[in-house]
Amino acid sequence: MPASRKRVTLRDVATRAGVSVAQASFALNGQGRVAPATVERVRRAASDLDYQVDGRARALRTGQRSAYGVVIRNMRNPFFLDVLRGMEVRAHREGAFLLILSSDYDVDREAAALRRLAAEGVGGVAISPIGRHGPLAAWLPRHPDVPVVAFNRTPEPAPPEGDRLSTVGPDDGAAVDLALEHLRARGHRAPTLVMAPEGLAADWGREEAFVRRCAEWGLAGTVVRCPLDHDSVARMVVERVGASAGGGTAGHEAFVVNSDYLGSAVYAAARSLGSRVGRDLSVVGHDDLATSELLDPGLTTVGVDRELLGDHAMRLLVSPDEAPEGRRVRLPVHLVERNSVALLHD
Amino acid sequence: MPASRKRVTLRDVATRAGVSVAQASFALNGQGRVAPATVERVRRAASDLDYQVDGRARALRTGQRSAYGVVIRNMRNPFFLDVLRGMEVRAHREGAFLLILSSDYDVDREAAALRRLAAEGVGGVAISPIGRHGPLAAWLPRHPDVPVVAFNRTPEPAPPEGDRLSTVGPDDGAAVDLALEHLRARGHRAPTLVMAPEGLAADWGREEAFVRRCAEWGLAGTVVRCPLDHDSVARMVVERVGASAGGGTAGHEAFVVNSDYLGSAVYAAARSLGSRVGRDLSVVGHDDLATSELLDPGLTTVGVDRELLGDHAMRLLVSPDEAPEGRRVRLPVHLVERNSVALLHD
DNA sequence: GCTTCGTGATGAAACGATTCACCACAGGGG
DNA sequence: CCCCTGTGGTGAATCGTTTCATCACGAAGC
């Protein structure tokens, strides 16, 4: 055969099968009334010519969307890779595509991403939004028929009633519960919850669960607010440990942090103090990143099935109505016990 | 305004501006002959109505591809997330989209992914292929006008002459050079290169560079072949260290492995031997994963800019012709020095 | 015999953009 | 007066599907 082969079109299939384009289309899609013999002929012609329907043309005509948009806030976080994988597997199963964009915490880029996705006519958007009042909030009412699901490391607070935004995220309340229970079982009586400074909504539900449980179990819990970057957390830990040691109570500090990344900050602090995690001070992380196993000692952490998270998000987009769990999915969490929590005898 | 707002189409813009659809199109795209005043009117109308061109319709008509396919072999490897990010940034800059699929080392899924991407009419495909003779090989000649670039953790051997497949990957020869040079500088005389068993082509170029350098520098290098999973490598290390210790030479073993993942296997082996990496035995990794810094001691490794890798791959797709570096890109590598290589005095 | 079905098949109108082939018209040159 | 040219503009074809409205035709009901 010579050189350039043009795209095989439905017309080619039709002529080869000796029918009209319409019948060919019907035959392949199982629609309309078409004689079984014809179906067979068309099928054969299609496979002979290695015919593939043109996704763009179909999408244009039917308005049916076979592509879904994914907007990731931080494409450097390995957390999202697993989520992406979960989405991809589900999308593949549904015969859909993923259009992946990243916003990089940039408001303009998030806005641009949403605009482009709308222009492309996606069937839905999964997004880890920059903020509750960012571009997404403005975009939502202008595109009333595009399902949108927000997925997050830590879930956003429940949206106001009537909001069309679905959400998927780990059950943060349960995560704190799990961490506290573990600490209590190992003899800890004065846990410390590390939270972002007031006003950052992302940690909603954690504090509530924390104070409730502490009250219930008679623990002397404290909540400390601190910017959630590595250095700030490390400094905070050093200060608190210093204070409690100097205070003469010889209290053992036990921290509950909302990511494994910050967990490793506690390790750094311990190193600089000359003390050892899992013996002189304790910490429970959140996320169960791959790195957490490699730390020495291994970081005890609350994990969530990230692929499942992606799967749920996709499902909410593909069939927004039949979601049995409702449109606010909080995923179960589990404790991954390693050696970062000391066993206290009292 | 009532409830459902239909999609704003070019016709709407045209009527509002009081011109024909054709002129509206020309005006917005800067094509054809259109009076400056008209351009202005059309522009205003478009922005008034918040018009966005329909990507599908445009793609259908022009055949112009604004989407590029990415097929990832292993969507669990964090290596690829950074690559993806590099691709995404470049694609965004070019106004293009990424369609991301994963093959999961499954030949059928790779084939399906390629088929679907072709059906969607993508402008190019970046793929980390399962193998040199997998579905990709069959797919390539059937789609002569789709640019394809293979990107990899470790590059494939140069394709046969005339092959349309571009490749991007770290410069593996240089990586081995760097590792060896570092070992030599620290007094090591008998390095060991860990390679996959014969027949797995992925490591091509490493061995060659290794033996050449060893000869040049008078090192007593050995190449050991071993399945590249965590346990096999750990076992192999234990054996070799045992042998060299038992042999009475008291030789210090220094390993060069082709990933950080395998580097951590050496750590595991050291633990089980009761010896310490960076003192009793040495290892140089490859990839500079985030985890490598967290190991104790830190893993000395050869890194490559993964985002740059993605960027190059995308560039080869977007403008296949004007690539100044040619179509076989080997990216520069650099040594990340930590503490996994002992300093030997001799 | 004439109407009414049901079956299988078809032509053509969408979908929303781009673009080719014209056209109107004013001005200038012969 | 006629021809040509350059400018601004328009209608319609086209991309590859899906799908609506129609039709041919033989069987069946009256």
Short mmCIF file of N, CA and C in Angstrom, two decimals, chain A residues 86-167:
data_model
loop_
_atom_site.label_atom_id
_atom_site.label_comp_id
_atom_site.label_asym_id
_atom_site.label_seq_id
_atom_site.Cartn_x
_atom_site.Cartn_y
_atom_site.Cartn_z
N GLY A 86 -6.90 6.20 40.81
CA GLY A 86 -8.26 5.73 41.08
C GLY A 86 -9.24 6.29 40.08
N MET A 87 -9.09 7.56 39.76
CA MET A 87 -9.98 8.19 38.79
C MET A 87 -9.79 7.56 37.42
N GLU A 88 -8.55 7.33 37.09
CA GLU A 88 -8.26 6.84 35.75
C GLU A 88 -8.86 5.46 35.55
N VAL A 89 -8.72 4.62 36.54
CA VAL A 89 -9.26 3.27 36.42
C VAL A 89 -10.78 3.32 36.23
N ARG A 90 -11.42 4.12 37.04
CA ARG A 90 -12.87 4.23 36.92
C ARG A 90 -13.26 4.81 35.56
N ALA A 91 -12.56 5.85 35.15
CA ALA A 91 -12.87 6.49 33.88
C ALA A 91 -12.72 5.49 32.74
N HIS A 92 -11.65 4.72 32.81
CA HIS A 92 -11.41 3.73 31.78
C HIS A 92 -12.58 2.76 31.71
N ARG A 93 -13.03 2.35 32.88
CA ARG A 93 -14.14 1.40 32.94
C ARG A 93 -15.39 2.01 32.30
N GLU A 94 -15.54 3.31 32.42
CA GLU A 94 -16.73 3.97 31.86
C GLU A 94 -16.49 4.40 30.42
N GLY A 95 -15.35 4.08 29.91
CA GLY A 95 -15.05 4.49 28.54
C GLY A 95 -14.81 5.98 28.41
N ALA A 96 -14.35 6.59 29.48
CA ALA A 96 -14.18 8.04 29.45
C ALA A 96 -12.70 8.43 29.52
N PHE A 97 -12.46 9.67 29.25
CA PHE A 97 -11.12 10.21 29.30
C PHE A 97 -10.97 11.18 30.44
N LEU A 98 -9.73 11.38 30.84
CA LEU A 98 -9.44 12.38 31.85
C LEU A 98 -8.64 13.51 31.23
N LEU A 99 -9.11 14.72 31.42
CA LEU A 99 -8.33 15.89 31.01
C LEU A 99 -7.73 16.47 32.27
N ILE A 100 -6.43 16.42 32.37
CA ILE A 100 -5.83 16.79 33.63
C ILE A 100 -5.12 18.13 33.55
N LEU A 101 -5.47 19.00 34.46
CA LEU A 101 -4.85 20.33 34.51
C LEU A 101 -4.41 20.58 35.95
N SER A 102 -3.49 21.49 36.08
CA SER A 102 -3.07 21.79 37.44
C SER A 102 -3.18 23.29 37.70
N SER A 103 -3.59 23.63 38.88
CA SER A 103 -3.80 25.04 39.18
C SER A 103 -2.62 25.62 39.94
N ASP A 104 -1.84 24.75 40.58
CA ASP A 104 -0.64 25.24 41.27
C ASP A 104 -0.94 26.33 42.28
N TYR A 105 -2.06 26.22 42.93
CA TYR A 105 -2.42 27.21 43.94
C TYR A 105 -2.54 28.61 43.37
N ASP A 106 -2.69 28.70 42.05
CA ASP A 106 -2.77 30.01 41.43
C ASP A 106 -4.22 30.25 41.03
N VAL A 107 -4.78 31.31 41.55
CA VAL A 107 -6.19 31.59 41.31
C VAL A 107 -6.47 31.76 39.82
N ASP A 108 -5.59 32.44 39.13
CA ASP A 108 -5.81 32.66 37.70
C ASP A 108 -5.77 31.35 36.93
N ARG A 109 -4.85 30.51 37.32
CA ARG A 109 -4.76 29.23 36.60
C ARG A 109 -5.97 28.37 36.88
N GLU A 110 -6.47 28.43 38.08
CA GLU A 110 -7.69 27.66 38.35
C GLU A 110 -8.83 28.18 37.49
N ALA A 111 -8.95 29.47 37.42
CA ALA A 111 -10.01 30.06 36.59
C ALA A 111 -9.84 29.66 35.13
N ALA A 112 -8.62 29.74 34.65
CA ALA A 112 -8.35 29.38 33.26
C ALA A 112 -8.68 27.92 33.00
N ALA A 113 -8.29 27.08 33.93
CA ALA A 113 -8.54 25.65 33.77
C ALA A 113 -10.03 25.39 33.65
N LEU A 114 -10.80 25.99 34.51
CA LEU A 114 -12.25 25.78 34.48
C LEU A 114 -12.84 26.29 33.17
N ARG A 115 -12.35 27.44 32.74
CA ARG A 115 -12.86 28.01 31.50
C ARG A 115 -12.57 27.07 30.33
N ARG A 116 -11.36 26.58 30.28
CA ARG A 116 -10.99 25.71 29.16
C ARG A 116 -11.76 24.41 29.20
N LEU A 117 -11.96 23.89 30.37
CA LEU A 117 -12.70 22.64 30.47
C LEU A 117 -14.13 22.83 30.00
N ALA A 118 -14.71 23.94 30.37
CA ALA A 118 -16.08 24.21 29.92
C ALA A 118 -16.12 24.32 28.40
N ALA A 119 -15.14 25.00 27.84
CA ALA A 119 -15.09 25.16 26.39
C ALA A 119 -14.97 23.80 25.71
N GLU A 120 -14.29 22.92 26.35
CA GLU A 120 -14.07 21.60 25.76
C GLU A 120 -15.30 20.73 25.90
N GLY A 121 -16.23 21.19 26.70
CA GLY A 121 -17.47 20.44 26.85
C GLY A 121 -17.34 19.17 27.64
N VAL A 122 -16.60 19.22 28.73
CA VAL A 122 -16.43 18.02 29.54
C VAL A 122 -17.74 17.65 30.24
N GLY A 123 -17.82 16.39 30.60
CA GLY A 123 -19.03 15.89 31.23
C GLY A 123 -19.06 16.12 32.73
N GLY A 124 -17.97 16.62 33.26
CA GLY A 124 -17.90 16.86 34.69
C GLY A 124 -16.51 17.29 35.08
N VAL A 125 -16.40 17.85 36.26
CA VAL A 125 -15.10 18.33 36.70
C VAL A 125 -14.83 17.86 38.13
N ALA A 126 -13.70 17.23 38.30
CA ALA A 126 -13.23 16.91 39.65
C ALA A 126 -12.12 17.87 39.97
N ILE A 127 -12.22 18.50 41.09
CA ILE A 127 -11.27 19.57 41.38
C ILE A 127 -10.88 19.57 42.85
N SER A 128 -9.60 19.79 43.08
CA SER A 128 -9.19 20.08 44.45
C SER A 128 -9.02 21.59 44.51
N PRO A 129 -10.05 22.27 44.94
CA PRO A 129 -10.10 23.72 44.78
C PRO A 129 -9.11 24.43 45.69
N ILE A 130 -8.71 25.59 45.24
CA ILE A 130 -7.77 26.37 46.02
C ILE A 130 -8.43 26.84 47.30
N GLY A 131 -9.64 27.28 47.16
CA GLY A 131 -10.33 27.75 48.34
C GLY A 131 -11.83 27.74 48.12
N ARG A 132 -12.50 27.92 49.18
CA ARG A 132 -13.95 27.86 49.13
C ARG A 132 -14.53 29.03 48.32
N HIS A 133 -13.80 30.10 48.26
CA HIS A 133 -14.35 31.28 47.59
C HIS A 133 -13.54 31.69 46.38
N GLY A 134 -12.80 30.73 45.86
CA GLY A 134 -11.98 31.03 44.70
C GLY A 134 -12.78 31.05 43.42
N PRO A 135 -12.10 30.89 42.30
CA PRO A 135 -12.75 30.93 41.00
C PRO A 135 -13.87 29.90 40.86
N LEU A 136 -13.71 28.79 41.53
CA LEU A 136 -14.73 27.75 41.43
C LEU A 136 -16.10 28.29 41.83
N ALA A 137 -16.12 29.06 42.90
CA ALA A 137 -17.39 29.60 43.39
C ALA A 137 -18.06 30.46 42.32
N ALA A 138 -17.25 31.20 41.60
CA ALA A 138 -17.81 32.07 40.55
C ALA A 138 -18.22 31.26 39.33
N TRP A 139 -17.50 30.21 39.09
CA TRP A 139 -17.72 29.41 37.89
C TRP A 139 -18.99 28.57 38.01
N LEU A 140 -19.22 28.02 39.17
CA LEU A 140 -20.30 27.06 39.38
C LEU A 140 -21.67 27.53 38.85
N PRO A 141 -22.14 28.69 39.28
CA PRO A 141 -23.48 29.09 38.83
C PRO A 141 -23.56 29.36 37.34
N ARG A 142 -22.43 29.62 36.72
CA ARG A 142 -22.47 29.92 35.29
C ARG A 142 -22.50 28.65 34.44
N HIS A 143 -22.28 27.51 35.07
CA HIS A 143 -22.32 26.26 34.32
C HIS A 143 -23.18 25.26 35.06
N PRO A 144 -24.46 25.50 35.01
CA PRO A 144 -25.37 24.75 35.88
C PRO A 144 -25.47 23.27 35.54
N ASP A 145 -25.10 22.88 34.31
CA ASP A 145 -25.34 21.48 34.00
C ASP A 145 -24.07 20.64 33.98
N VAL A 146 -23.00 21.17 34.51
CA VAL A 146 -21.78 20.38 34.62
C VAL A 146 -21.63 19.91 36.08
N PRO A 147 -21.66 18.61 36.29
CA PRO A 147 -21.46 18.13 37.65
C PRO A 147 -20.04 18.41 38.12
N VAL A 148 -19.92 18.79 39.35
CA VAL A 148 -18.60 19.11 39.89
C VAL A 148 -18.44 18.43 41.25
N VAL A 149 -17.29 17.82 41.42
CA VAL A 149 -17.00 17.23 42.72
C VAL A 149 -15.66 17.75 43.21
N ALA A 150 -15.64 18.16 44.46
CA ALA A 150 -14.39 18.61 45.07
C ALA A 150 -13.78 17.46 45.83
N PHE A 151 -12.51 17.18 45.55
CA PHE A 151 -11.85 16.13 46.31
C PHE A 151 -10.64 16.74 46.99
N ASN A 152 -10.32 16.23 48.14
CA ASN A 152 -9.33 16.92 48.94
C ASN A 152 -8.60 15.97 49.84
N ARG A 153 -7.45 16.39 50.23
CA ARG A 153 -6.73 15.65 51.26
C ARG A 153 -7.58 15.68 52.52
N THR A 154 -7.95 16.85 52.90
CA THR A 154 -8.89 16.95 54.00
C THR A 154 -10.12 17.65 53.47
N PRO A 155 -11.28 17.13 53.78
CA PRO A 155 -12.49 17.62 53.13
C PRO A 155 -12.83 19.04 53.56
N GLU A 156 -13.48 19.70 52.66
CA GLU A 156 -14.00 21.03 52.96
C GLU A 156 -15.22 20.88 53.87
N PRO A 157 -15.57 21.94 54.53
CA PRO A 157 -16.81 21.88 55.31
C PRO A 157 -17.98 21.64 54.38
N ALA A 158 -19.04 21.10 54.93
CA ALA A 158 -20.21 20.84 54.11
C ALA A 158 -20.68 22.14 53.46
N PRO A 159 -20.90 22.12 52.16
CA PRO A 159 -21.35 23.32 51.47
C PRO A 159 -22.75 23.70 51.92
N PRO A 160 -23.12 24.93 51.73
CA PRO A 160 -24.47 25.38 52.11
C PRO A 160 -25.54 24.56 51.40
N GLU A 161 -26.66 24.50 51.99
CA GLU A 161 -27.77 23.73 51.43
C GLU A 161 -28.06 24.15 49.99
N GLY A 162 -28.34 23.19 49.15
CA GLY A 162 -28.71 23.52 47.78
C GLY A 162 -27.51 23.70 46.87
N ASP A 163 -26.34 23.68 47.43
CA ASP A 163 -25.14 23.81 46.62
C ASP A 163 -24.99 22.56 45.76
N ARG A 164 -24.61 22.77 44.50
CA ARG A 164 -24.49 21.59 43.65
C ARG A 164 -23.13 20.91 43.77
N LEU A 165 -22.29 21.42 44.60
CA LEU A 165 -20.95 20.86 44.71
C LEU A 165 -20.94 19.58 45.54
N SER A 166 -20.54 18.46 44.91
CA SER A 166 -20.33 17.25 45.69
C SER A 166 -18.93 17.28 46.29
N THR A 167 -18.75 16.53 47.34
CA THR A 167 -17.41 16.48 47.93
C THR A 167 -17.05 15.04 48.30
#
